[in-house]
Amino acid sequence: MRMLLAGEWVDRAETIDVRDPFDGSLVDTVPSASPEDVETALAAADRARETARRMTTFERWRVLTGAAAIVRDNLEDFARTIAREGSKTIREARKEARRTVNTLTISAEEAKRLNGETIPFDSFPGGEQRRGHFQRVPVGVVLAITPFNDPLNLVAHKLGPAIAGGNAVILKPATVTPLSALKLTEALLAAGLPSDVLQTLTGHGAVLGDTLVADPRVRMISFTGGLEAGRRITARAGLKKIGMELGSNSPVVVWKDADLEWAAETCVSGAFWAAGQNCIGVQRIYVQREVYDRFRDRFVELTRAYKIGDKLDEATDMGPMITETEAERVSSWIAEAVAMGATVLAGGGRTGALVEPTVLEGVPETATIHREEVFGPTVNLYPFDDLDEAIRSANSVDYGLHAAGFARDVEVCFRLIEGLDAGSVLINDSTDYRLDSMPFGGIKGSGLGREGVRFSLQEMTEPKVVCWYLPGL
Ligand code: NAP
């Protein structure tokens, strides 16, 4: 596929291969953008600010609704693209494509709800004969940088609100999964987005990132990705708005009166969705000791039943990790935990990029797989006697995106809601439940600010105050 630059679809002599991580087969190639392309994109986006700002609310709504319809009408094609270039199975990919329709539809709706407030200027002496209000105006140019694990919907989470808010956008999708983003770019143009309002640059973040991030023509950076890149971008950004959606290491606490069957089923899915490459995937589960053995046995049974392999096979539950290197990293973390005394209850093996769904027990808090974001298909189980101690251990990492608790006792539920340090606490659901319109984001190393269309739209616009002095009033 080609990239979109200054209103044109362009090729470049230097290209990047997009390969299926399951078998290494070539899916497509994309241009490798050069530093000159970055300058072209920045200049074009800066010029397109006016075009974007002048799109009426109705036009923004029409483009976003039209793009949502295109994704819906071509759902299988979008799903196959997600499944081939990334890690998701076809069933997981269909769900992401359906969510993308929602994200674009919500963005269209929110465009119509973007409003301000009147300001009571006469509420203090000195404000007499003044009337006014504030309205929300676009920030100008939004730089959107996206990761590989939700290659379509996370792009929609940035483009949807940016367009709804009247901004020009430069999109830099993950190098390993650029095709879904390019297809969404095509859909937006087909739905009537002026072609210069969006620049979709394909190329390596390590090469293009520093210049894009530091440029003063970019007024907001909306980044989703890992902590390391997030820290680097924040350090280089200078004076501009920043939204950081980073990783996590999500804990679940299971109390003795919980529906154990539901907790096990939904947490197995929450741990191994997208081969565990999910920022809100379940990584650590604390289970009250009285029900620990029952929960563990059922969890292990369900894990062992997981079918791993070809992503395009309807029967496959879990595909490969995004690269063999990532799979090797996860294997080495499992090996470290075992060397520190942990036991493998299920899985633990690896073939190429395919890591078996793995359940560990007896992982010490000092192990990397306890402390860091694993971003792979592994889960640690811990029995506990004291709820406060379970909450302390659940909070003992430098992340806080989602946390979950399973219980029927309302008091226990409230202790979990109040005690767990996270952007969201899910009660009786796995940590990987998310609605695309809810405020989404984390604390500590999980990031800054909130996404979820309405909340992104606030971040991507600014209040502009209008004050009238009318002495005749
Ligand atoms: P990543 O390596 O941090 O890359 C994310 C994006 O940043 C890619 O487009 C990457 O480009 C780009 N990038 C890398 N270095 C950059 C730099 N110095 N300047 C500008 N851009 C740069 O993350 P990933 O491996 O794709 O995704 C996994 C991570 O994303 C996990 O930590 C996961 O938890 C997190 N995530 C968070 C959320 C959330 O909403 N909180 C959602 C999904 C994923 P290249 O691809 O060219 O390197």
Short mmCIF file of C-alpha atoms in Angstrom, two decimals, residues 72-469:
data_model
loop_
_atom_site.label_atom_id
_atom_site.label_comp_id
_atom_site.label_asym_id
_atom_site.label_seq_id
_atom_site.Cartn_x
_atom_site.Cartn_y
_atom_site.Cartn_z
CA ARG A 72 -19.18 -1.89 8.67
CA ASP A 73 -19.86 -2.75 5.01
CA ASN A 74 -16.35 -4.20 4.58
CA LEU A 75 -16.02 -5.71 8.03
CA GLU A 76 -14.55 -9.02 6.89
CA ASP A 77 -11.93 -7.31 4.77
CA PHE A 78 -10.87 -5.06 7.69
CA ALA A 79 -10.86 -8.08 10.02
CA ARG A 80 -8.66 -10.12 7.69
CA THR A 81 -6.19 -7.23 7.45
CA ILE A 82 -6.00 -6.96 11.25
CA ALA A 83 -5.59 -10.73 11.58
CA ARG A 84 -2.94 -11.06 8.88
CA GLU A 85 -0.64 -8.19 9.80
CA GLY A 86 -0.93 -8.60 13.58
CA SER A 87 -1.39 -11.21 16.29
CA LYS A 88 -5.16 -11.45 16.49
CA THR A 89 -7.21 -14.43 15.45
CA ILE A 90 -9.94 -13.79 12.89
CA ARG A 91 -12.59 -13.89 15.64
CA GLU A 92 -10.68 -11.35 17.72
CA ALA A 93 -10.11 -9.21 14.64
CA ARG A 94 -13.82 -9.13 13.80
CA LYS A 95 -14.53 -7.84 17.28
CA GLU A 96 -11.96 -5.07 16.83
CA ALA A 97 -13.46 -4.10 13.47
CA ARG A 98 -16.96 -3.93 15.02
CA ARG A 99 -15.61 -1.77 17.84
CA THR A 100 -14.05 0.53 15.26
CA VAL A 101 -17.50 1.13 13.77
CA ASN A 102 -18.64 2.13 17.27
CA THR A 103 -15.64 4.39 17.86
CA LEU A 104 -16.21 6.27 14.60
CA THR A 105 -19.96 6.49 15.23
CA ILE A 106 -19.41 7.84 18.75
CA SER A 107 -16.92 10.36 17.30
CA ALA A 108 -19.55 11.55 14.82
CA GLU A 109 -22.10 11.92 17.62
CA GLU A 110 -19.64 13.75 19.87
CA ALA A 111 -18.84 16.22 17.08
CA LYS A 112 -22.43 17.41 17.45
CA ARG A 113 -22.13 17.64 21.24
CA LEU A 114 -18.99 19.76 21.28
CA ASN A 115 -20.14 22.89 23.02
CA GLY A 116 -19.24 25.51 25.59
CA GLU A 117 -20.96 27.46 28.35
CA THR A 118 -22.08 30.98 29.05
CA ILE A 119 -19.93 32.84 31.56
CA PRO A 120 -21.56 35.04 34.25
CA PHE A 121 -19.10 37.92 33.82
CA ASP A 122 -21.17 40.15 36.11
CA SER A 123 -20.68 37.82 39.09
CA PHE A 124 -18.01 40.14 40.55
CA PRO A 125 -17.85 43.93 40.69
CA GLY A 126 -16.08 45.20 37.60
CA GLY A 127 -17.85 42.77 35.28
CA GLU A 128 -20.96 44.90 34.71
CA GLN A 129 -22.26 45.25 31.15
CA ARG A 130 -20.29 42.21 30.09
CA ARG A 131 -21.69 39.09 28.53
CA GLY A 132 -19.85 36.11 27.19
CA HIS A 133 -19.28 32.44 26.75
CA PHE A 134 -16.57 29.93 25.89
CA GLN A 135 -16.56 27.66 22.90
CA ARG A 136 -14.19 24.83 22.06
CA VAL A 137 -11.73 25.30 19.20
CA PRO A 138 -9.32 22.81 17.60
CA VAL A 139 -5.75 22.65 18.91
CA GLY A 140 -4.55 22.73 15.26
CA VAL A 141 -2.26 19.83 14.38
CA VAL A 142 -2.54 16.54 16.31
CA LEU A 143 0.27 13.99 16.04
CA ALA A 144 -1.18 10.50 16.57
CA ILE A 145 1.25 7.65 17.25
CA THR A 146 -0.25 4.17 17.57
CA PRO A 147 0.89 0.66 18.63
CA PHE A 148 0.59 -2.72 16.90
CA ASN A 149 -1.82 -4.55 19.16
CA ASP A 150 -5.13 -2.90 18.11
CA PRO A 151 -4.02 -1.65 14.69
CA LEU A 152 -7.45 -0.37 13.62
CA ASN A 153 -9.52 0.62 16.65
CA LEU A 154 -6.73 2.50 18.44
CA VAL A 155 -6.14 4.48 15.25
CA ALA A 156 -9.88 5.27 15.16
CA HIS A 157 -9.64 6.39 18.80
CA LYS A 158 -7.28 9.14 17.66
CA LEU A 159 -8.52 10.05 14.18
CA GLY A 160 -12.21 10.06 15.21
CA PRO A 161 -11.97 12.69 17.97
CA ALA A 162 -9.27 14.68 16.14
CA ILE A 163 -11.53 15.07 13.09
CA ALA A 164 -14.62 15.66 15.26
CA GLY A 165 -12.70 18.52 16.90
CA GLY A 166 -11.68 20.12 13.57
CA ASN A 167 -7.97 19.28 13.62
CA ALA A 168 -5.41 18.38 10.98
CA VAL A 169 -3.69 15.09 11.86
CA ILE A 170 -0.39 13.37 11.26
CA LEU A 171 -0.72 9.65 11.92
CA LYS A 172 2.31 7.42 12.53
CA PRO A 173 1.06 3.82 12.89
CA ALA A 174 3.22 0.98 14.24
CA THR A 175 5.73 -0.20 11.65
CA VAL A 176 4.73 -3.85 11.95
CA THR A 177 0.99 -3.16 11.47
CA PRO A 178 0.46 -0.16 9.15
CA LEU A 179 -2.10 -1.72 6.79
CA SER A 180 -5.23 -1.38 8.93
CA ALA A 181 -4.37 2.30 9.49
CA LEU A 182 -3.92 2.88 5.75
CA LYS A 183 -7.26 1.21 5.05
CA LEU A 184 -8.95 3.43 7.61
CA THR A 185 -7.28 6.44 5.97
CA GLU A 186 -8.77 5.31 2.64
CA ALA A 187 -12.20 4.98 4.24
CA LEU A 188 -12.06 8.50 5.69
CA LEU A 189 -11.09 9.97 2.31
CA ALA A 190 -13.81 7.97 0.56
CA ALA A 191 -16.26 9.40 3.09
CA GLY A 192 -15.25 12.94 2.10
CA LEU A 193 -12.37 13.96 4.38
CA PRO A 194 -10.29 16.55 2.48
CA SER A 195 -7.14 14.63 1.52
CA ASP A 196 -4.70 17.17 2.98
CA VAL A 197 -6.28 17.10 6.48
CA LEU A 198 -4.72 13.71 7.27
CA GLN A 199 -1.11 12.65 6.69
CA THR A 200 -0.53 8.93 7.25
CA LEU A 201 3.21 8.40 7.41
CA THR A 202 4.59 4.86 7.44
CA GLY A 203 8.09 4.40 8.79
CA HIS A 204 10.15 3.72 11.86
CA GLY A 205 9.36 5.66 15.02
CA ALA A 206 13.01 5.58 16.01
CA VAL A 207 13.91 7.41 12.77
CA LEU A 208 10.95 9.78 12.32
CA GLY A 209 9.78 10.20 15.89
CA ASP A 210 12.15 12.77 17.37
CA THR A 211 11.56 15.34 14.62
CA LEU A 212 7.80 14.88 14.58
CA VAL A 213 7.49 15.03 18.34
CA ALA A 214 9.67 18.11 18.87
CA ASP A 215 8.20 20.22 16.05
CA PRO A 216 6.30 23.28 17.34
CA ARG A 217 3.72 23.05 14.53
CA VAL A 218 2.38 19.97 16.33
CA ARG A 219 0.15 21.27 19.13
CA MET A 220 -0.82 17.95 20.65
CA ILE A 221 0.72 14.49 20.76
CA SER A 222 -1.67 11.62 21.29
CA PHE A 223 0.52 8.59 21.95
CA THR A 224 -0.39 4.98 22.65
CA GLY A 225 2.46 2.57 23.21
CA GLY A 226 5.05 1.41 25.68
CA LEU A 227 6.48 3.21 28.71
CA GLU A 228 9.97 3.54 27.22
CA ALA A 229 8.82 5.32 24.03
CA GLY A 230 6.33 7.33 26.09
CA ARG A 231 9.11 8.63 28.35
CA ARG A 232 11.29 9.57 25.38
CA ILE A 233 8.45 11.39 23.63
CA THR A 234 7.48 13.27 26.79
CA ALA A 235 11.08 14.38 27.30
CA ARG A 236 11.37 15.70 23.73
CA ALA A 237 7.92 17.20 23.21
CA GLY A 238 8.50 20.69 24.57
CA LEU A 239 5.57 23.02 25.14
CA LYS A 240 2.57 21.15 23.77
CA LYS A 241 -0.30 19.03 24.99
CA ILE A 242 0.46 15.37 25.55
CA GLY A 243 -1.83 12.37 25.94
CA MET A 244 -0.01 9.19 27.02
CA GLU A 245 -1.78 5.82 26.90
CA LEU A 246 0.90 3.44 28.10
CA GLY A 247 1.15 -0.12 29.31
CA SER A 248 0.02 -1.94 32.42
CA ASN A 249 0.28 -5.07 34.55
CA SER A 250 -3.33 -5.61 35.57
CA PRO A 251 -4.33 -7.31 38.84
CA VAL A 252 -7.52 -9.19 39.66
CA VAL A 253 -8.70 -10.04 43.19
CA VAL A 254 -11.11 -12.98 43.65
CA TRP A 255 -13.00 -13.10 46.95
CA LYS A 256 -14.34 -16.38 48.39
CA ASP A 257 -18.04 -15.66 47.63
CA ALA A 258 -17.48 -14.81 43.93
CA ASP A 259 -19.00 -16.69 41.00
CA LEU A 260 -15.82 -18.73 40.46
CA GLU A 261 -16.86 -20.26 37.15
CA TRP A 262 -17.52 -16.84 35.61
CA ALA A 263 -14.36 -15.39 37.15
CA ALA A 264 -12.22 -18.19 35.71
CA GLU A 265 -13.81 -18.06 32.26
CA THR A 266 -13.62 -14.32 31.82
CA CYS A 267 -10.12 -14.05 33.29
CA VAL A 268 -8.77 -16.78 30.97
CA SER A 269 -10.12 -14.80 28.03
CA GLY A 270 -8.80 -11.55 29.58
CA ALA A 271 -5.32 -13.04 30.02
CA PHE A 272 -4.89 -14.61 26.60
CA TRP A 273 -6.78 -12.19 24.30
CA ALA A 274 -4.50 -11.19 21.42
CA ALA A 275 -1.88 -13.56 22.87
CA GLY A 276 -1.80 -11.39 25.98
CA GLN A 277 -0.71 -8.34 23.97
CA ASN A 278 -3.40 -6.20 25.45
CA CYS A 279 -2.72 -3.15 27.61
CA ILE A 280 -5.56 -4.19 29.95
CA GLY A 281 -4.88 -7.94 29.84
CA VAL A 282 -5.04 -9.89 33.11
CA GLN A 283 -1.51 -10.51 34.42
CA ARG A 284 -1.83 -11.27 38.17
CA ILE A 285 -4.75 -12.97 39.96
CA TYR A 286 -5.06 -12.98 43.76
CA VAL A 287 -7.49 -15.62 45.04
CA GLN A 288 -8.78 -15.98 48.60
CA ARG A 289 -7.23 -19.14 50.01
CA GLU A 290 -10.48 -21.00 50.80
CA VAL A 291 -11.38 -21.10 47.09
CA TYR A 292 -7.88 -20.98 45.64
CA ASP A 293 -7.60 -24.67 44.66
CA ARG A 294 -11.02 -24.72 42.98
CA PHE A 295 -10.31 -21.54 41.05
CA ARG A 296 -6.79 -22.65 40.08
CA ASP A 297 -7.90 -26.08 38.85
CA ARG A 298 -10.68 -24.63 36.70
CA PHE A 299 -8.41 -21.86 35.38
CA VAL A 300 -5.75 -24.38 34.40
CA GLU A 301 -8.33 -26.67 32.78
CA LEU A 302 -9.71 -23.82 30.64
CA THR A 303 -6.18 -22.69 29.72
CA ARG A 304 -5.16 -26.18 28.61
CA ALA A 305 -8.23 -26.32 26.35
CA TYR A 306 -7.03 -23.24 24.42
CA LYS A 307 -6.35 -23.96 20.76
CA ILE A 308 -3.36 -22.04 19.46
CA GLY A 309 -2.15 -21.73 15.88
CA ASP A 310 -3.33 -20.34 12.54
CA LYS A 311 -5.08 -17.01 13.14
CA LEU A 312 -7.33 -17.38 10.11
CA ASP A 313 -8.72 -20.73 11.29
CA GLU A 314 -12.15 -20.10 12.88
CA ALA A 315 -11.38 -22.65 15.61
CA THR A 316 -8.16 -20.97 16.80
CA ASP A 317 -8.39 -19.28 20.20
CA MET A 318 -4.95 -17.66 20.27
CA GLY A 319 -2.37 -16.70 17.67
CA PRO A 320 1.35 -15.92 17.82
CA MET A 321 3.05 -12.99 19.46
CA ILE A 322 3.94 -10.11 17.16
CA THR A 323 7.57 -11.24 16.66
CA GLU A 324 9.77 -14.12 17.67
CA THR A 325 11.96 -11.68 19.59
CA GLU A 326 8.99 -10.70 21.75
CA ALA A 327 8.14 -14.38 22.27
CA GLU A 328 11.75 -15.05 23.35
CA ARG A 329 11.51 -12.20 25.86
CA VAL A 330 8.37 -13.69 27.42
CA SER A 331 9.99 -17.15 27.57
CA SER A 332 13.01 -15.68 29.34
CA TRP A 333 10.75 -14.00 31.93
CA ILE A 334 9.00 -17.35 32.56
CA ALA A 335 12.39 -19.04 32.95
CA GLU A 336 13.53 -16.35 35.39
CA ALA A 337 10.39 -16.82 37.52
CA VAL A 338 10.91 -20.60 37.57
CA ALA A 339 14.54 -20.11 38.60
CA MET A 340 13.23 -17.93 41.44
CA GLY A 341 10.90 -20.72 42.66
CA ALA A 342 7.74 -20.39 40.57
CA THR A 343 5.86 -23.44 39.22
CA VAL A 344 4.41 -23.71 35.70
CA LEU A 345 0.83 -25.02 36.03
CA ALA A 346 0.01 -24.86 32.31
CA GLY A 347 1.89 -24.01 29.13
CA GLY A 348 5.37 -22.58 29.45
CA GLY A 349 6.56 -23.72 26.02
CA ARG A 350 7.24 -21.81 22.80
CA THR A 351 7.53 -22.56 19.08
CA GLY A 352 8.81 -19.57 17.13
CA ALA A 353 6.48 -16.66 17.90
CA LEU A 354 3.83 -18.96 19.42
CA VAL A 355 4.01 -18.91 23.22
CA GLU A 356 1.70 -21.38 24.94
CA PRO A 357 -0.92 -19.85 27.25
CA THR A 358 0.96 -20.08 30.53
CA VAL A 359 -0.18 -20.16 34.16
CA LEU A 360 2.36 -19.68 36.95
CA GLU A 361 2.14 -20.12 40.70
CA GLY A 362 4.55 -19.09 43.44
CA VAL A 363 5.99 -16.10 41.57
CA PRO A 364 7.92 -13.85 43.98
CA GLU A 365 7.26 -10.08 43.91
CA THR A 366 10.86 -9.52 42.86
CA ALA A 367 10.43 -11.47 39.58
CA THR A 368 10.26 -9.43 36.37
CA ILE A 369 7.01 -11.17 35.40
CA HIS A 370 5.43 -9.83 38.61
CA ARG A 371 6.80 -6.28 38.43
CA GLU A 372 6.84 -5.40 34.73
CA GLU A 373 4.26 -5.46 31.94
CA VAL A 374 4.57 -8.94 30.38
CA PHE A 375 2.50 -8.11 27.27
CA GLY A 376 2.32 -11.81 26.49
CA PRO A 377 0.12 -14.85 27.26
CA THR A 378 1.08 -15.51 30.86
CA VAL A 379 -0.75 -15.13 34.13
CA ASN A 380 0.40 -15.46 37.76
CA LEU A 381 -1.87 -16.92 40.46
CA TYR A 382 -1.44 -16.04 44.16
CA PRO A 383 -3.47 -17.33 47.14
CA PHE A 384 -4.19 -14.76 49.87
CA ASP A 385 -5.57 -14.75 53.42
CA ASP A 386 -5.93 -11.04 54.08
CA LEU A 387 -7.74 -8.71 51.65
CA ASP A 388 -5.64 -5.67 52.56
CA GLU A 389 -2.48 -7.66 51.86
CA ALA A 390 -3.87 -8.75 48.46
CA ILE A 391 -4.68 -5.12 47.62
CA ARG A 392 -1.19 -4.02 48.70
CA SER A 393 0.44 -6.63 46.45
CA ALA A 394 -1.95 -5.83 43.60
CA ASN A 395 -0.81 -2.19 43.83
CA SER A 396 2.89 -3.07 44.16
CA VAL A 397 3.78 -2.29 40.52
CA ASP A 398 4.48 0.96 38.71
CA TYR A 399 1.33 0.72 36.59
CA GLY A 400 -2.36 1.39 37.12
CA LEU A 401 -4.60 1.17 34.07
CA HIS A 402 -7.30 -1.38 34.92
CA ALA A 403 -7.84 -3.58 37.99
CA ALA A 404 -10.67 -5.98 38.75
CA GLY A 405 -12.40 -7.64 41.67
CA PHE A 406 -14.81 -10.57 41.84
CA ALA A 407 -17.09 -10.67 44.91
CA ARG A 408 -20.73 -10.65 46.00
CA ASP A 409 -20.17 -8.98 49.39
CA VAL A 410 -20.80 -5.28 48.72
CA GLU A 411 -18.43 -4.19 51.47
CA VAL A 412 -15.63 -6.21 49.91
CA CYS A 413 -16.48 -4.69 46.52
CA PHE A 414 -16.15 -1.18 47.95
CA ARG A 415 -12.86 -2.03 49.66
CA LEU A 416 -11.59 -3.14 46.24
CA ILE A 417 -12.98 -0.08 44.44
CA GLU A 418 -11.38 2.26 46.96
CA GLY A 419 -8.18 0.28 47.48
CA LEU A 420 -7.07 -0.68 43.98
CA ASP A 421 -4.93 2.02 42.32
CA ALA A 422 -6.08 2.17 38.70
CA GLY A 423 -7.87 4.30 36.12
CA SER A 424 -10.78 1.82 36.16
CA VAL A 425 -11.88 -0.85 38.62
CA LEU A 426 -14.08 -3.55 37.10
CA ILE A 427 -16.30 -5.46 39.50
CA ASN A 428 -17.19 -8.99 38.38
CA ASP A 429 -15.51 -8.52 35.00
CA SER A 430 -12.00 -9.18 33.81
CA THR A 431 -9.64 -6.20 33.55
CA ASP A 432 -9.91 -6.32 29.77
CA TYR A 433 -13.51 -5.06 29.66
CA ARG A 434 -13.72 -1.64 28.01
CA LEU A 435 -16.43 0.49 26.45
CA ASP A 436 -15.15 2.81 23.73
CA SER A 437 -17.02 5.83 25.11
CA MET A 438 -15.86 5.57 28.73
CA PRO A 439 -12.91 7.60 30.07
CA PHE A 440 -9.92 5.35 29.48
CA GLY A 441 -6.43 5.84 30.85
CA GLY A 442 -4.21 5.14 33.78
CA ILE A 443 -2.14 6.38 36.67
CA LYS A 444 1.55 5.90 37.54
CA GLY A 445 3.46 4.40 34.58
CA SER A 446 0.23 3.76 32.68
CA GLY A 447 0.06 7.29 31.40
CA LEU A 448 -1.34 10.78 31.41
CA GLY A 449 -4.80 12.00 30.44
CA ARG A 450 -7.80 10.04 29.24
CA GLU A 451 -9.05 8.66 25.93
CA GLY A 452 -12.57 7.44 25.19
CA VAL A 453 -14.00 9.64 22.47
CA ARG A 454 -15.59 12.44 24.51
CA PHE A 455 -12.51 12.73 26.71
CA SER A 456 -10.07 12.72 23.78
CA LEU A 457 -12.18 15.40 22.15
CA GLN A 458 -11.74 17.63 25.20
CA GLU A 459 -7.95 17.04 25.06
CA MET A 460 -7.84 17.78 21.31
CA THR A 461 -9.71 21.09 21.63
CA GLU A 462 -9.22 24.19 23.76
CA PRO A 463 -11.70 26.58 25.32
CA LYS A 464 -11.80 30.00 23.67
CA VAL A 465 -13.47 32.69 25.74
CA VAL A 466 -15.58 35.40 24.10
CA CYS A 467 -16.33 38.46 26.23
CA TRP A 468 -18.57 41.36 25.11
CA TYR A 469 -18.45 44.74 26.82
#
